[in-house]
Every structure is written in C-alpha cells, then in structure tokens.
Amino acid sequence: MTRRSCTIYVVGITCAVLLAVGIGLFAGQVFRTLMNNRLKKEIVLVEGSRVFDSWKKPPPPVYMQFYFFNMTNPKEFLAGTKPEVKQIGPYTYREYRYKDNVSMVANGKMVSAYNTKSFVFLREKSVGDPAEDNITTVNIPAWAVMNNVKDSFWKASMVSIWMNSLKSDLFTTRTVDELLWGYKDPLLVRVAGTKPEVETVFGLMYKKNGSNDGEFIYHTGEQNYMDYGRIETWKGQRELTFWRSNYSNSIVGSDGSAFHPLLDKDERIHIFTPDLCRTIYMEFEKDVEVKGIPAYRFTPPPSVLASKEENPDNEGFCVTPKECLGTGVLKVSPCRKGAPVVASFPHFYLADNKYVAAIEGLSPERTHHQTFLDLNPTTGVIVRAHKRAQVNILMQRIPGFPTTRSLNETVFPVMFLNESVEIDDASSERLKKLLLISNLVSNFPLVIVGLGVILLMVFVILLCRARKQKNEVKRIVFTKPLYASSAEDDTAYSPVNDKEKEDPQNGTYIGLTPKANVEA
C-alpha cells in the first residue's frame, strides 16, 4: 500500500467518525442538555450563585412615571354633562428597589425577603414641579367615606352634613405631591374622631416611599428550576381572602422580579401583584431584541380583565354578584378598605369602548399603554419591561348624598403609572458573553459535523486525484510499442548474410532485424 493510499484511508475513516459522532451528539442534544443543566444549577436563589446578588439588588435603573387626568369641567359634569379630562405628565421618579432582611428558610429550600422601594424625583425627566402643579380630580377620601356609609341612612345623613360644613366636595384640587405622597383630609379627620383606626392622611403613594409590601417567601429553584423565584407565601398566606373563588384568591408565580430559565413560547407567565390584590398572567406575543440580546415579549391578554361572560374564571373577582363591571376594569375595593377604586390599563386600553366613550380626552394606544415583559428565554433575565396601570374611581348615585343625584355610573380616571426598566450596558455585556458561551457549547456538535464535512470534501478530492492518476498510467502503458527498447532508432539495418545479395530487378536486398546489443 502506497503512502497516498494510506492518506486516503485515514481521511475517509476520520471523516466518517466525525460525521457519525457529530450527528449523534446533535440528534441527542447532548451538549445542549449539559449546558441547560449547568444553567439550572447556576440560576438559583442561594448564596454564591450567579444571580443571587443581582436578585437582592438589581443593577438596572428603574423609573416610575405618573400621569394625572386633570378635570376641566367639574361643575358641568355634576350637572349632567360629559366629563372632560386632560392628561398631565410625566412626573418621573428614580425607583430604588432591593430585597431586605434576606434569609434562608425551610432548611435552605426557600428564601425569605421584603421588597423595599424608595423614590427620588427627577426634574429633568418631568413636565413640572410636583410641589407647585395643581390637579383637579376626584375627591377620593370623600367617595371612600360615602361608599362605606351608603347602607345606613343615618350615617349617610351625618356624613353629608359633615361634608357641607367642611366644604368637602366631590372633586378637589391638590398639588401632585399631595395627591401622591399624602395630605391631611378634613373629612377623614372628622371620621377619625369616632373611628380612631381611620387614617387621617390620604395619598395614592402614601407610606410607599421607603416601605415594603410585606414578607415574601420564595422557592430557590434548586429542587426544580421551574420554581425559581416562585412565591410560596405572602404575609404568611398561601392564598388571598379578598375574592369569592379559589382561583381568584390564588397566589401563583413570581413577584415580577425573577423568572425561571429556559422559557417556552407556549407557557403562561404568572405574576402576583399586591397593588392589584391578585395574580395576573402573561402570554407570548412576539420575538424582540434589546441591545443585541434576543427576548420573548410577554403581555397580558384581554382575558385577564375580561368580564365574567367572556371569561367565566373572572366571576370570582366580582365584589358581589351584582357588582360586576365590564371587560377591562377590576374593582379592587375589597383590598382598599372599601374605597370604590377600580384598576385598569391606561386610557382603558383593552377595555369595553363604553368606558372610553364616557370620558372626553381619552385615546388608548397600544404603544403607550400596553404592559409587557421582554425576557431572555435562555436565562429568564428581564431585559426590558413596562408595567402600566391606571387608578380609577367608580362614581354613581349614593342615597343620602344629594350632590350625586344627577350622576350616572362612571369609572372616572385619576392617574396612571408607568414603571419601566431596561437592562444596563454592563449587565447586557455580561449576559451576551454568557449567551455566546451557551450557544458555542450547545452547538459544539455542529462544529464536529462541520469538520467532518470539510474532511469529506478533502476525501472526495483525494479520491478523484488518485483515480485520475491511475487512468493516466494505464493510458501510457497500453499506447507504448512493446518492442521499443530505447529512445534511439528502434531498428537497424543488417545484411541477411555475409555477402549482400544482388537482385537484378530491385537492387541490393536488405533484411530488417532488431538492433543487436553492442555489449553482447
């Protein structure tokens, strides 16, 4: 066997082995499984893990923006005219959030923490000064008190007298600071004289700056990666007590700050939000990219806030069988001390058109009013998010209060918030490096297959060249005279015998014989 033949055999065998191994590893997803198992072990809520520190104190900046609906015709509205509002905002705050009092519980299988938030005003990102800008809006303390006494004629009459003496109207004008962070309301002060447990200060964000929502206990994800960040209990409870069904009272999913790795487009993302007093879910909408990082966009579908007719599961959110609102709104008075507070998406996005048509100045738009999460599917990391929610007040006729006699049932918008975050540059670079390593390891069998294909091409070329050379050798052998012995003349002239014969007709007769070997 020649050296050339040996080379061809070695290349062919190596090519076959590489292709077989590479295709086998790729078909069996061996390296991808190894990488996924590595991610499952790394993305857990325990000390020393890759994500624990960033879970306790997220590095990306979070911004909270508040938009208010300024009422421009309160007197006309009380007389029966359609209300008109004008959106004013944003008033932007930098939100600092971190997990406080973090401790391992249940023999290290779970972790306890408090979600603490604080806010710092950013003038350069706001439309005005919250300490000076005035907003005319619904007098929420007055409506809360009226709603609490509506079932008692005597209490309603007494509160009506108090409101007249204190000049507490159905609408009020306050600064943005007062509406957000609190002011002492005269009617609440009067009520607190008979009920000391009543808080005399009201604010949409009152006691929420530098405070928390109570103790959460989370699964670490060590036993099952699908449980990473999943809430076990909130304030010691496994379920809520505000609503009328087990489904409505369920506490499912995470708190919105952590999601398990290896996300699938077909799954639902569940998030428990104390502000809404319920669990909501999100579904995959589309693929997006943020700072070069691939992500799945999840967003709440219309069924989340659909009416009980459209989604029977939502019947449990009806305060009473008679107090069921339409699609796109949720009355949260059970967890707001009886105040007629209604939650929705901004400008009644995804709600029945009747809520939009009842207020002049609203225009729901998907771009500005949709809530969504952009999650990297490999790691579950949030790369961008916008949480948008609107606070409304249910206004209607209340017996015992003459000023409400001309009112039709109206869900009146007060303000909406936009809580947003986008991954910072340093974190995005680290995440991109991690994803690069993950892709290289997961696709390593393709590298092996690629090398096998290259060797296959080399093998084919070597075979073709060997066949060509073999054909050339055969052609030379079969076309060369068998009697040729050298490059010299192939024949010599010699007489037939010692004496040349004379032919009378043709001259001398010469015989042709092979040239004799001189050395012989």
Short mmCIF file of C-alpha atoms in Angstrom, two decimals:
data_model
loop_
_atom_site.label_atom_id
_atom_site.label_comp_id
_atom_site.label_asym_id
_atom_site.label_seq_id
_atom_site.Cartn_x
_atom_site.Cartn_y
_atom_site.Cartn_z
CA MET A 1 0.00 0.00 0.00
CA THR A 2 1.45 3.38 -1.04
CA ARG A 3 1.64 6.45 1.17
CA ARG A 4 -1.07 8.15 -0.94
CA SER A 5 -3.47 5.26 -0.44
CA CYS A 6 -2.78 5.30 3.31
CA THR A 7 -3.65 9.00 3.47
CA ILE A 8 -6.95 8.47 1.67
CA TYR A 9 -7.95 5.68 4.05
CA VAL A 10 -7.08 7.80 7.15
CA VAL A 11 -9.01 10.82 5.86
CA GLY A 12 -12.04 8.67 4.98
CA ILE A 13 -12.14 6.93 8.35
CA THR A 14 -11.68 10.22 10.27
CA CYS A 15 -14.42 11.87 8.20
CA ALA A 16 -16.84 9.02 8.87
CA VAL A 17 -16.13 9.08 12.62
CA LEU A 18 -16.57 12.88 12.88
CA LEU A 19 -19.83 12.85 10.94
CA ALA A 20 -21.23 9.94 12.93
CA VAL A 21 -20.25 11.41 16.31
CA GLY A 22 -21.35 14.95 15.41
CA ILE A 23 -24.74 13.89 14.04
CA GLY A 24 -25.29 11.58 17.00
CA LEU A 25 -24.47 14.29 19.55
CA PHE A 26 -26.63 16.83 17.74
CA ALA A 27 -29.58 14.47 17.41
CA GLY A 28 -29.30 13.54 21.08
CA GLN A 29 -28.91 17.21 22.13
CA VAL A 30 -26.13 16.06 24.47
CA PHE A 31 -24.19 19.32 24.74
CA ARG A 32 -27.36 21.43 24.87
CA THR A 33 -28.63 19.27 27.71
CA LEU A 34 -25.30 19.65 29.53
CA MET A 35 -25.45 23.44 29.13
CA ASN A 36 -29.09 23.61 30.22
CA ASN A 37 -28.31 21.55 33.32
CA ARG A 38 -25.48 23.93 34.09
CA LEU A 39 -27.80 26.93 33.81
CA LYS A 40 -30.35 25.26 36.08
CA LYS A 41 -27.68 24.83 38.75
CA GLU A 42 -26.32 28.37 38.39
CA ILE A 43 -29.66 30.25 38.32
CA VAL A 44 -30.82 29.60 41.88
CA LEU A 45 -31.54 31.85 44.85
CA VAL A 46 -28.72 30.76 47.14
CA GLU A 47 -25.60 32.49 48.39
CA GLY A 48 -22.77 32.37 45.87
CA SER A 49 -24.93 31.69 42.83
CA ARG A 50 -24.57 33.70 39.65
CA VAL A 51 -27.84 35.62 40.17
CA PHE A 52 -28.29 35.98 43.94
CA ASP A 53 -26.63 39.38 44.37
CA SER A 54 -28.39 40.92 41.39
CA TRP A 55 -31.70 39.49 42.67
CA LYS A 56 -31.20 41.20 46.02
CA LYS A 57 -30.17 44.49 44.45
CA PRO A 58 -30.99 44.76 40.73
CA PRO A 59 -28.41 46.90 38.88
CA PRO A 60 -30.59 48.28 36.02
CA PRO A 61 -32.23 51.64 36.83
CA VAL A 62 -36.00 51.58 37.34
CA TYR A 63 -38.14 54.63 36.61
CA MET A 64 -41.64 55.38 37.85
CA GLN A 65 -43.69 57.89 35.86
CA PHE A 66 -47.03 59.31 36.99
CA TYR A 67 -49.60 60.82 34.63
CA PHE A 68 -52.65 62.64 36.02
CA PHE A 69 -56.03 63.37 34.45
CA ASN A 70 -56.90 66.97 35.17
CA MET A 71 -60.68 67.53 35.30
CA THR A 72 -61.60 70.64 33.29
CA ASN A 73 -65.41 70.81 33.81
CA PRO A 74 -66.32 69.51 37.31
CA LYS A 75 -69.39 71.73 37.76
CA GLU A 76 -70.80 70.87 34.35
CA PHE A 77 -70.23 67.18 34.99
CA LEU A 78 -72.16 67.28 38.26
CA ALA A 79 -74.99 68.93 36.32
CA GLY A 80 -75.08 66.02 33.86
CA THR A 81 -72.52 66.98 31.17
CA LYS A 82 -69.91 64.54 29.83
CA PRO A 83 -66.66 64.89 31.83
CA GLU A 84 -63.56 66.26 30.12
CA VAL A 85 -60.02 65.47 31.22
CA LYS A 86 -56.55 66.47 30.09
CA GLN A 87 -53.53 64.24 30.67
CA ILE A 88 -50.67 65.93 32.53
CA GLY A 89 -47.30 64.24 32.99
CA PRO A 90 -44.99 62.58 33.33
CA TYR A 91 -43.71 63.24 36.82
CA THR A 92 -40.73 60.93 36.87
CA TYR A 93 -39.03 59.32 39.86
CA ARG A 94 -36.00 57.09 40.04
CA GLU A 95 -37.08 53.95 41.84
CA TYR A 96 -34.56 52.20 44.05
CA ARG A 97 -35.55 48.67 44.98
CA TYR A 98 -33.80 45.96 46.91
CA LYS A 99 -34.55 42.84 48.91
CA ASP A 100 -34.30 43.46 52.65
CA ASN A 101 -33.93 41.02 55.57
CA VAL A 102 -32.99 38.19 53.22
CA SER A 103 -32.69 34.83 54.98
CA MET A 104 -32.79 31.16 54.04
CA VAL A 105 -35.72 29.17 55.45
CA ALA A 106 -37.14 25.63 55.23
CA ASN A 107 -33.66 24.09 55.55
CA GLY A 108 -32.32 26.21 52.72
CA LYS A 109 -35.03 25.20 50.25
CA MET A 110 -36.66 28.66 50.32
CA VAL A 111 -35.66 32.26 50.90
CA SER A 112 -37.50 35.00 52.80
CA ALA A 113 -37.26 38.69 51.83
CA TYR A 114 -39.01 42.05 51.93
CA ASN A 115 -39.26 44.12 48.74
CA THR A 116 -38.28 47.64 49.78
CA LYS A 117 -38.78 50.57 47.40
CA SER A 118 -37.84 54.24 47.57
CA PHE A 119 -38.36 57.09 45.11
CA VAL A 120 -36.32 60.16 44.16
CA PHE A 121 -37.83 62.88 41.94
CA LEU A 122 -36.09 63.63 38.62
CA ARG A 123 -36.88 67.16 37.48
CA GLU A 124 -35.10 66.79 34.12
CA LYS A 125 -37.41 63.91 33.15
CA SER A 126 -40.63 65.59 34.32
CA VAL A 127 -43.03 68.17 32.91
CA GLY A 128 -43.15 70.32 36.01
CA ASP A 129 -42.68 70.72 39.76
CA PRO A 130 -44.92 68.34 41.73
CA ALA A 131 -44.87 70.72 44.69
CA GLU A 132 -46.42 73.52 42.61
CA ASP A 133 -48.51 71.90 39.86
CA ASN A 134 -52.20 71.59 40.77
CA ILE A 135 -54.53 68.82 39.62
CA THR A 136 -58.33 68.86 39.84
CA THR A 137 -59.56 65.31 40.32
CA VAL A 138 -61.99 63.12 42.21
CA ASN A 139 -62.07 63.66 45.98
CA ILE A 140 -61.14 60.07 46.78
CA PRO A 141 -61.42 60.35 50.61
CA ALA A 142 -64.96 61.74 50.28
CA TRP A 143 -66.02 58.96 47.90
CA ALA A 144 -64.43 56.34 50.18
CA VAL A 145 -66.38 57.62 53.22
CA MET A 146 -69.65 57.90 51.28
CA ASN A 147 -69.24 54.37 49.91
CA ASN A 148 -68.67 52.99 53.43
CA VAL A 149 -71.85 54.52 54.88
CA LYS A 150 -74.17 54.10 51.89
CA ASP A 151 -76.05 51.21 53.51
CA SER A 152 -77.01 53.27 56.58
CA PHE A 153 -79.38 56.20 56.08
CA TRP A 154 -78.44 57.81 59.44
CA LYS A 155 -74.69 57.51 58.89
CA ALA A 156 -75.05 58.82 55.32
CA SER A 157 -77.05 61.81 56.54
CA MET A 158 -74.43 62.60 59.20
CA VAL A 159 -71.54 62.37 56.72
CA SER A 160 -73.46 64.59 54.28
CA ILE A 161 -73.80 67.24 56.99
CA TRP A 162 -70.08 66.97 57.76
CA MET A 163 -69.18 67.36 54.09
CA ASN A 164 -71.33 70.50 53.78
CA SER A 165 -69.83 72.07 56.90
CA LEU A 166 -66.26 71.21 55.85
CA LYS A 167 -66.91 72.20 52.21
CA SER A 168 -65.69 68.77 51.15
CA ASP A 169 -66.85 68.49 47.55
CA LEU A 170 -66.92 65.53 45.15
CA PHE A 171 -63.88 66.98 43.37
CA THR A 172 -60.77 68.53 44.86
CA THR A 173 -57.76 70.48 43.66
CA ARG A 174 -54.41 69.42 45.11
CA THR A 175 -50.75 69.51 44.17
CA VAL A 176 -49.14 66.47 42.59
CA ASP A 177 -47.07 66.00 45.75
CA GLU A 178 -50.19 65.94 47.90
CA LEU A 179 -52.02 63.51 45.67
CA LEU A 180 -49.05 61.16 45.56
CA TRP A 181 -47.42 61.29 48.96
CA GLY A 182 -50.32 62.40 51.13
CA TYR A 183 -52.22 65.26 52.75
CA LYS A 184 -54.40 65.51 55.83
CA ASP A 185 -58.00 65.41 54.74
CA PRO A 186 -60.52 67.30 56.94
CA LEU A 187 -63.31 64.77 56.40
CA LEU A 188 -61.04 61.88 57.42
CA VAL A 189 -60.02 63.85 60.49
CA ARG A 190 -63.69 64.21 61.43
CA VAL A 191 -64.38 60.49 60.85
CA ALA A 192 -61.32 59.51 62.88
CA GLY A 193 -62.91 61.27 65.85
CA THR A 194 -65.46 58.47 66.02
CA LYS A 195 -63.27 55.72 64.50
CA PRO A 196 -59.66 56.06 65.69
CA GLU A 197 -58.49 53.31 63.30
CA VAL A 198 -59.22 55.54 60.30
CA GLU A 199 -56.08 57.07 58.75
CA THR A 200 -56.37 60.87 58.54
CA VAL A 201 -53.80 61.24 55.74
CA PHE A 202 -54.56 60.21 52.18
CA GLY A 203 -52.20 59.80 49.22
CA LEU A 204 -52.04 57.46 46.25
CA MET A 205 -48.46 56.54 47.24
CA TYR A 206 -48.80 57.29 50.94
CA LYS A 207 -46.40 55.20 53.05
CA LYS A 208 -44.94 53.60 49.92
CA ASN A 209 -41.67 55.53 49.85
CA GLY A 210 -39.03 53.55 51.72
CA SER A 211 -41.50 50.82 52.68
CA ASN A 212 -42.34 47.27 51.57
CA ASP A 213 -45.37 45.11 50.75
CA GLY A 214 -44.75 42.56 53.48
CA GLU A 215 -42.78 39.34 53.74
CA PHE A 216 -42.45 37.09 50.70
CA ILE A 217 -41.13 33.55 50.83
CA TYR A 218 -39.72 32.32 47.51
CA HIS A 219 -38.60 28.98 46.15
CA THR A 220 -34.87 28.91 45.38
CA GLY A 221 -35.19 26.74 42.27
CA GLU A 222 -32.66 24.16 43.45
CA GLN A 223 -35.17 21.30 43.56
CA ASN A 224 -36.92 22.33 40.35
CA TYR A 225 -35.72 25.07 38.05
CA MET A 226 -39.35 25.86 37.13
CA ASP A 227 -39.88 27.03 40.73
CA TYR A 228 -37.11 29.64 40.58
CA GLY A 229 -38.47 32.82 42.20
CA ARG A 230 -41.95 31.32 42.67
CA ILE A 231 -43.86 32.73 45.65
CA GLU A 232 -44.70 30.24 48.38
CA THR A 233 -46.41 32.68 50.76
CA TRP A 234 -47.12 36.41 51.08
CA LYS A 235 -47.55 37.81 54.58
CA GLY A 236 -47.73 34.23 55.76
CA GLN A 237 -50.65 33.36 53.47
CA ARG A 238 -50.74 30.81 50.66
CA GLU A 239 -53.84 32.43 49.19
CA LEU A 240 -55.79 35.68 49.43
CA THR A 241 -59.09 36.29 51.20
CA PHE A 242 -60.38 39.26 49.19
CA TRP A 243 -62.28 37.44 46.46
CA ARG A 244 -65.10 34.94 46.01
CA SER A 245 -63.34 31.92 44.45
CA ASN A 246 -60.22 29.84 44.97
CA TYR A 247 -58.99 30.77 41.50
CA SER A 248 -59.32 34.49 42.22
CA ASN A 249 -57.61 34.17 45.62
CA SER A 250 -54.68 32.09 44.36
CA ILE A 251 -51.13 33.37 44.76
CA VAL A 252 -49.28 31.98 41.73
CA GLY A 253 -45.99 32.74 40.02
CA SER A 254 -43.30 35.26 40.90
CA ASP A 255 -43.40 38.85 42.09
CA GLY A 256 -42.27 40.08 38.67
CA SER A 257 -38.57 40.36 39.50
CA ALA A 258 -37.38 36.82 38.67
CA PHE A 259 -38.34 34.22 36.09
CA HIS A 260 -37.09 30.70 35.55
CA PRO A 261 -34.58 29.98 32.76
CA LEU A 262 -35.31 28.09 29.54
CA LEU A 263 -38.59 29.82 28.83
CA ASP A 264 -41.03 28.42 26.30
CA LYS A 265 -43.25 30.43 23.97
CA ASP A 266 -46.27 28.30 24.82
CA GLU A 267 -46.21 28.85 28.58
CA ARG A 268 -48.05 31.43 30.67
CA ILE A 269 -46.07 33.73 32.92
CA HIS A 270 -47.88 34.29 36.25
CA ILE A 271 -47.18 37.36 38.39
CA PHE A 272 -48.66 38.22 41.76
CA THR A 273 -49.09 41.97 42.25
CA PRO A 274 -50.05 43.28 45.71
CA ASP A 275 -51.15 46.59 44.14
CA LEU A 276 -53.87 44.78 42.18
CA CYS A 277 -54.52 42.33 45.03
CA ARG A 278 -54.44 39.42 42.59
CA THR A 279 -52.38 37.23 40.26
CA ILE A 280 -52.27 38.12 36.59
CA TYR A 281 -50.82 36.15 33.70
CA MET A 282 -48.99 37.00 30.51
CA GLU A 283 -48.68 35.19 27.21
CA PHE A 284 -46.09 35.25 24.44
CA GLU A 285 -46.64 37.95 21.83
CA LYS A 286 -43.53 38.16 19.64
CA ASP A 287 -39.74 37.90 19.40
CA VAL A 288 -37.82 41.11 20.11
CA GLU A 289 -34.22 42.18 20.57
CA VAL A 290 -32.87 44.58 23.20
CA LYS A 291 -29.27 45.80 22.96
CA GLY A 292 -28.37 42.78 20.85
CA ILE A 293 -30.00 40.32 23.28
CA PRO A 294 -32.82 38.08 21.96
CA ALA A 295 -36.00 38.13 24.03
CA TYR A 296 -39.57 36.89 24.16
CA ARG A 297 -42.22 39.55 24.72
CA PHE A 298 -44.96 38.52 27.13
CA THR A 299 -48.04 40.69 27.65
CA PRO A 300 -51.41 40.32 29.44
CA PRO A 301 -54.09 39.08 27.01
CA PRO A 302 -57.59 40.64 27.06
CA SER A 303 -58.88 37.64 29.04
CA VAL A 304 -57.03 38.80 32.17
CA LEU A 305 -59.53 41.63 32.79
CA ALA A 306 -62.37 40.22 30.71
CA SER A 307 -65.93 40.21 32.01
CA LYS A 308 -67.36 37.05 33.58
CA GLU A 309 -69.35 36.46 30.39
CA GLU A 310 -66.18 36.43 28.28
CA ASN A 311 -64.05 34.64 30.87
CA PRO A 312 -66.03 32.68 33.50
CA ASP A 313 -62.89 32.32 35.66
CA ASN A 314 -63.16 36.04 36.44
CA GLU A 315 -66.54 35.72 38.13
CA GLY A 316 -64.76 35.36 41.47
CA PHE A 317 -63.46 38.92 41.14
CA CYS A 318 -66.96 40.35 41.35
CA VAL A 319 -67.29 42.04 44.74
CA THR A 320 -70.88 40.82 44.83
CA PRO A 321 -72.91 39.12 42.09
CA LYS A 322 -74.47 42.50 41.35
CA GLU A 323 -71.18 44.41 41.42
CA CYS A 324 -69.59 43.04 38.28
CA LEU A 325 -68.04 45.53 35.92
CA GLY A 326 -67.34 45.01 32.22
CA THR A 327 -64.25 43.96 30.31
CA GLY A 328 -61.01 45.80 31.00
CA VAL A 329 -61.70 47.02 34.57
CA LEU A 330 -61.38 45.46 38.03
CA LYS A 331 -62.95 46.81 41.20
CA VAL A 332 -60.37 46.39 43.97
CA SER A 333 -62.36 47.89 46.86
CA PRO A 334 -62.08 44.65 48.94
CA CYS A 335 -58.37 45.32 49.43
CA ARG A 336 -58.68 49.12 49.56
CA LYS A 337 -60.70 49.41 52.77
CA GLY A 338 -63.94 49.65 50.86
CA ALA A 339 -62.97 52.64 48.72
CA PRO A 340 -64.57 52.43 45.23
CA VAL A 341 -61.20 52.05 43.49
CA VAL A 342 -61.15 50.47 40.03
CA ALA A 343 -57.99 49.26 38.29
CA SER A 344 -57.46 49.17 34.52
CA PHE A 345 -54.82 49.67 31.90
CA PRO A 346 -54.08 53.32 30.94
CA HIS A 347 -56.83 55.10 28.98
CA PHE A 348 -58.91 51.91 29.38
CA TYR A 349 -56.71 50.03 26.92
CA LEU A 350 -58.26 46.57 26.21
CA ALA A 351 -61.48 47.67 27.96
CA ASP A 352 -65.03 47.98 26.69
CA ASN A 353 -65.41 51.01 24.47
CA LYS A 354 -68.14 52.41 26.75
CA TYR A 355 -65.53 53.36 29.37
CA VAL A 356 -63.51 55.30 26.81
CA ALA A 357 -66.57 56.95 25.27
CA ALA A 358 -67.82 58.14 28.67
CA ILE A 359 -64.78 60.43 29.19
CA GLU A 360 -63.70 63.14 26.79
CA GLY A 361 -59.93 63.23 26.33
CA LEU A 362 -59.02 59.54 26.36
CA SER A 363 -57.29 57.72 23.49
CA PRO A 364 -55.97 54.22 24.26
CA GLU A 365 -52.87 53.27 22.26
CA ARG A 366 -51.00 50.01 22.33
CA THR A 367 -47.58 51.64 22.05
CA HIS A 368 -48.03 53.89 25.10
CA HIS A 369 -50.43 51.91 27.27
CA GLN A 370 -49.53 48.23 26.90
CA THR A 371 -47.92 46.31 29.78
CA PHE A 372 -45.18 43.90 28.68
CA LEU A 373 -42.12 41.95 29.74
CA ASP A 374 -39.16 41.23 27.44
CA LEU A 375 -37.42 38.14 28.82
CA ASN A 376 -34.31 36.42 27.54
CA PRO A 377 -35.54 32.84 27.00
CA THR A 378 -32.24 31.17 27.92
CA THR A 379 -31.70 32.81 31.31
CA GLY A 380 -35.12 34.28 32.15
CA VAL A 381 -33.47 37.68 32.73
CA ILE A 382 -35.63 40.78 32.26
CA VAL A 383 -34.05 42.89 29.52
CA ARG A 384 -36.90 45.41 29.26
CA ALA A 385 -40.27 45.88 30.93
CA HIS A 386 -43.14 48.35 31.21
CA LYS A 387 -45.76 47.93 33.91
CA ARG A 388 -48.66 50.28 33.21
CA ALA A 389 -51.75 50.56 35.39
CA GLN A 390 -54.47 53.13 35.92
CA VAL A 391 -56.31 54.15 39.11
CA ASN A 392 -59.98 55.00 38.67
CA ILE A 393 -62.90 55.79 40.97
CA LEU A 394 -66.38 54.37 40.47
CA MET A 395 -68.78 57.33 40.65
CA GLN A 396 -72.52 56.75 40.94
CA ARG A 397 -75.65 57.90 42.79
CA ILE A 398 -75.39 57.27 46.52
CA PRO A 399 -78.55 57.52 48.68
CA GLY A 400 -78.32 60.26 51.29
CA PHE A 401 -75.99 62.48 49.25
CA PRO A 402 -77.96 64.97 47.13
CA THR A 403 -74.91 66.10 45.17
CA THR A 404 -74.75 62.69 43.46
CA ARG A 405 -78.37 62.55 42.29
CA SER A 406 -77.59 63.58 38.69
CA LEU A 407 -74.65 61.17 38.27
CA ASN A 408 -74.70 58.14 36.05
CA GLU A 409 -72.36 55.25 36.85
CA THR A 410 -68.94 56.41 35.62
CA VAL A 411 -65.49 54.88 36.02
CA PHE A 412 -63.50 58.09 36.36
CA PRO A 413 -59.72 58.06 35.66
CA VAL A 414 -57.49 59.67 38.30
CA MET A 415 -53.95 58.82 37.20
CA PHE A 416 -51.87 56.08 35.62
CA LEU A 417 -48.32 54.94 36.24
CA ASN A 418 -45.59 53.59 34.01
CA GLU A 419 -42.93 51.57 35.84
CA SER A 420 -40.14 50.82 33.39
CA VAL A 421 -36.73 49.19 33.31
CA GLU A 422 -34.17 48.34 30.65
CA ILE A 423 -31.03 46.31 31.15
CA ASP A 424 -27.92 48.46 31.67
CA ASP A 425 -24.89 48.28 29.37
CA ALA A 426 -22.62 46.45 31.83
CA SER A 427 -25.23 43.79 32.55
CA SER A 428 -26.05 43.39 28.86
CA GLU A 429 -22.38 42.75 28.01
CA ARG A 430 -22.12 40.08 30.71
CA LEU A 431 -25.34 38.48 29.52
CA LYS A 432 -24.18 38.47 25.89
CA LYS A 433 -20.93 36.72 26.88
CA LEU A 434 -22.90 34.11 28.80
CA LEU A 435 -25.22 33.56 25.84
CA LEU A 436 -22.23 33.26 23.49
CA ILE A 437 -20.68 30.55 25.66
CA SER A 438 -24.03 28.81 25.92
CA ASN A 439 -24.51 28.84 22.15
CA LEU A 440 -20.98 27.62 21.46
CA VAL A 441 -21.28 24.74 23.90
CA SER A 442 -24.80 23.83 22.79
CA ASN A 443 -23.83 23.87 19.11
CA PHE A 444 -20.45 22.16 19.50
CA PRO A 445 -21.75 19.04 17.70
CA LEU A 446 -22.32 21.23 14.65
CA VAL A 447 -18.63 22.17 14.77
CA ILE A 448 -17.77 18.47 14.72
CA VAL A 449 -20.16 17.92 11.81
CA GLY A 450 -18.57 20.88 10.02
CA LEU A 451 -15.11 19.40 10.39
CA GLY A 452 -16.46 16.09 9.11
CA VAL A 453 -17.93 17.82 6.04
CA ILE A 454 -14.58 19.54 5.36
CA LEU A 455 -12.75 16.21 5.60
CA LEU A 456 -15.39 14.64 3.36
CA MET A 457 -14.60 17.24 0.71
CA VAL A 458 -10.87 16.53 1.12
CA PHE A 459 -11.59 12.81 0.87
CA VAL A 460 -13.54 13.26 -2.37
CA ILE A 461 -10.77 15.43 -3.86
CA LEU A 462 -8.10 12.85 -2.95
CA LEU A 463 -10.18 10.05 -4.47
CA CYS A 464 -10.67 12.00 -7.69
CA ARG A 465 -6.96 12.79 -7.99
CA ALA A 466 -5.99 9.18 -7.30
CA ARG A 467 -8.41 7.88 -9.95
CA LYS A 468 -7.15 10.44 -12.47
CA GLN A 469 -3.52 9.46 -11.94
CA LYS A 470 -4.37 5.76 -12.23
CA ASN A 471 -6.13 6.34 -15.56
CA GLU A 472 -3.12 8.26 -16.90
CA VAL A 473 -0.75 5.41 -16.03
CA LYS A 474 -2.96 2.87 -17.82
CA ARG A 475 -3.16 5.03 -20.95
CA ILE A 476 0.62 5.34 -21.11
CA VAL A 477 1.17 1.58 -20.68
CA PHE A 478 -1.31 0.50 -23.38
CA THR A 479 -0.21 3.01 -26.05
CA LYS A 480 3.64 2.39 -25.88
CA PRO A 481 5.21 -0.20 -28.53
CA LEU A 482 6.14 -3.44 -26.84
CA TYR A 483 9.35 -3.82 -28.91
CA ALA A 484 10.75 -0.38 -28.21
CA SER A 485 13.86 -0.58 -26.09
CA SER A 486 15.27 2.92 -26.10
CA ALA A 487 14.83 6.46 -27.31
CA GLU A 488 17.21 5.70 -30.18
CA ASP A 489 16.14 4.30 -33.52
CA ASP A 490 14.07 1.22 -32.92
CA THR A 491 15.54 -0.75 -35.89
CA ALA A 492 18.94 -1.32 -37.54
CA TYR A 493 19.92 -2.42 -40.96
CA SER A 494 21.94 -5.62 -41.42
CA PRO A 495 22.52 -7.90 -44.37
CA VAL A 496 20.85 -11.25 -44.46
CA ASN A 497 24.22 -12.98 -44.85
CA ASP A 498 27.88 -12.09 -45.00
CA LYS A 499 27.53 -11.12 -48.62
CA GLU A 500 24.95 -8.83 -49.77
CA LYS A 501 22.64 -10.38 -52.28
CA GLU A 502 22.08 -8.66 -55.56
CA ASP A 503 18.65 -8.53 -57.02
CA PRO A 504 18.67 -7.83 -60.69
CA GLN A 505 15.37 -6.03 -60.55
CA ASN A 506 15.27 -4.28 -57.17
CA GLY A 507 18.88 -3.83 -56.33
CA THR A 508 20.50 -4.99 -53.18
CA TYR A 509 18.26 -7.00 -50.77
CA ILE A 510 18.44 -5.72 -47.21
CA GLY A 511 16.91 -7.57 -44.26
CA LEU A 512 15.42 -5.79 -41.23
CA THR A 513 16.23 -7.27 -37.83
CA PRO A 514 16.20 -5.90 -34.30
CA LYS A 515 19.30 -3.93 -33.47
CA ALA A 516 21.84 -6.09 -31.80
CA ASN A 517 23.10 -5.24 -28.35
CA VAL A 518 26.58 -3.90 -28.76
CA GLU A 519 27.70 -5.05 -25.36
CA ALA A 520 26.52 -8.54 -26.14
#
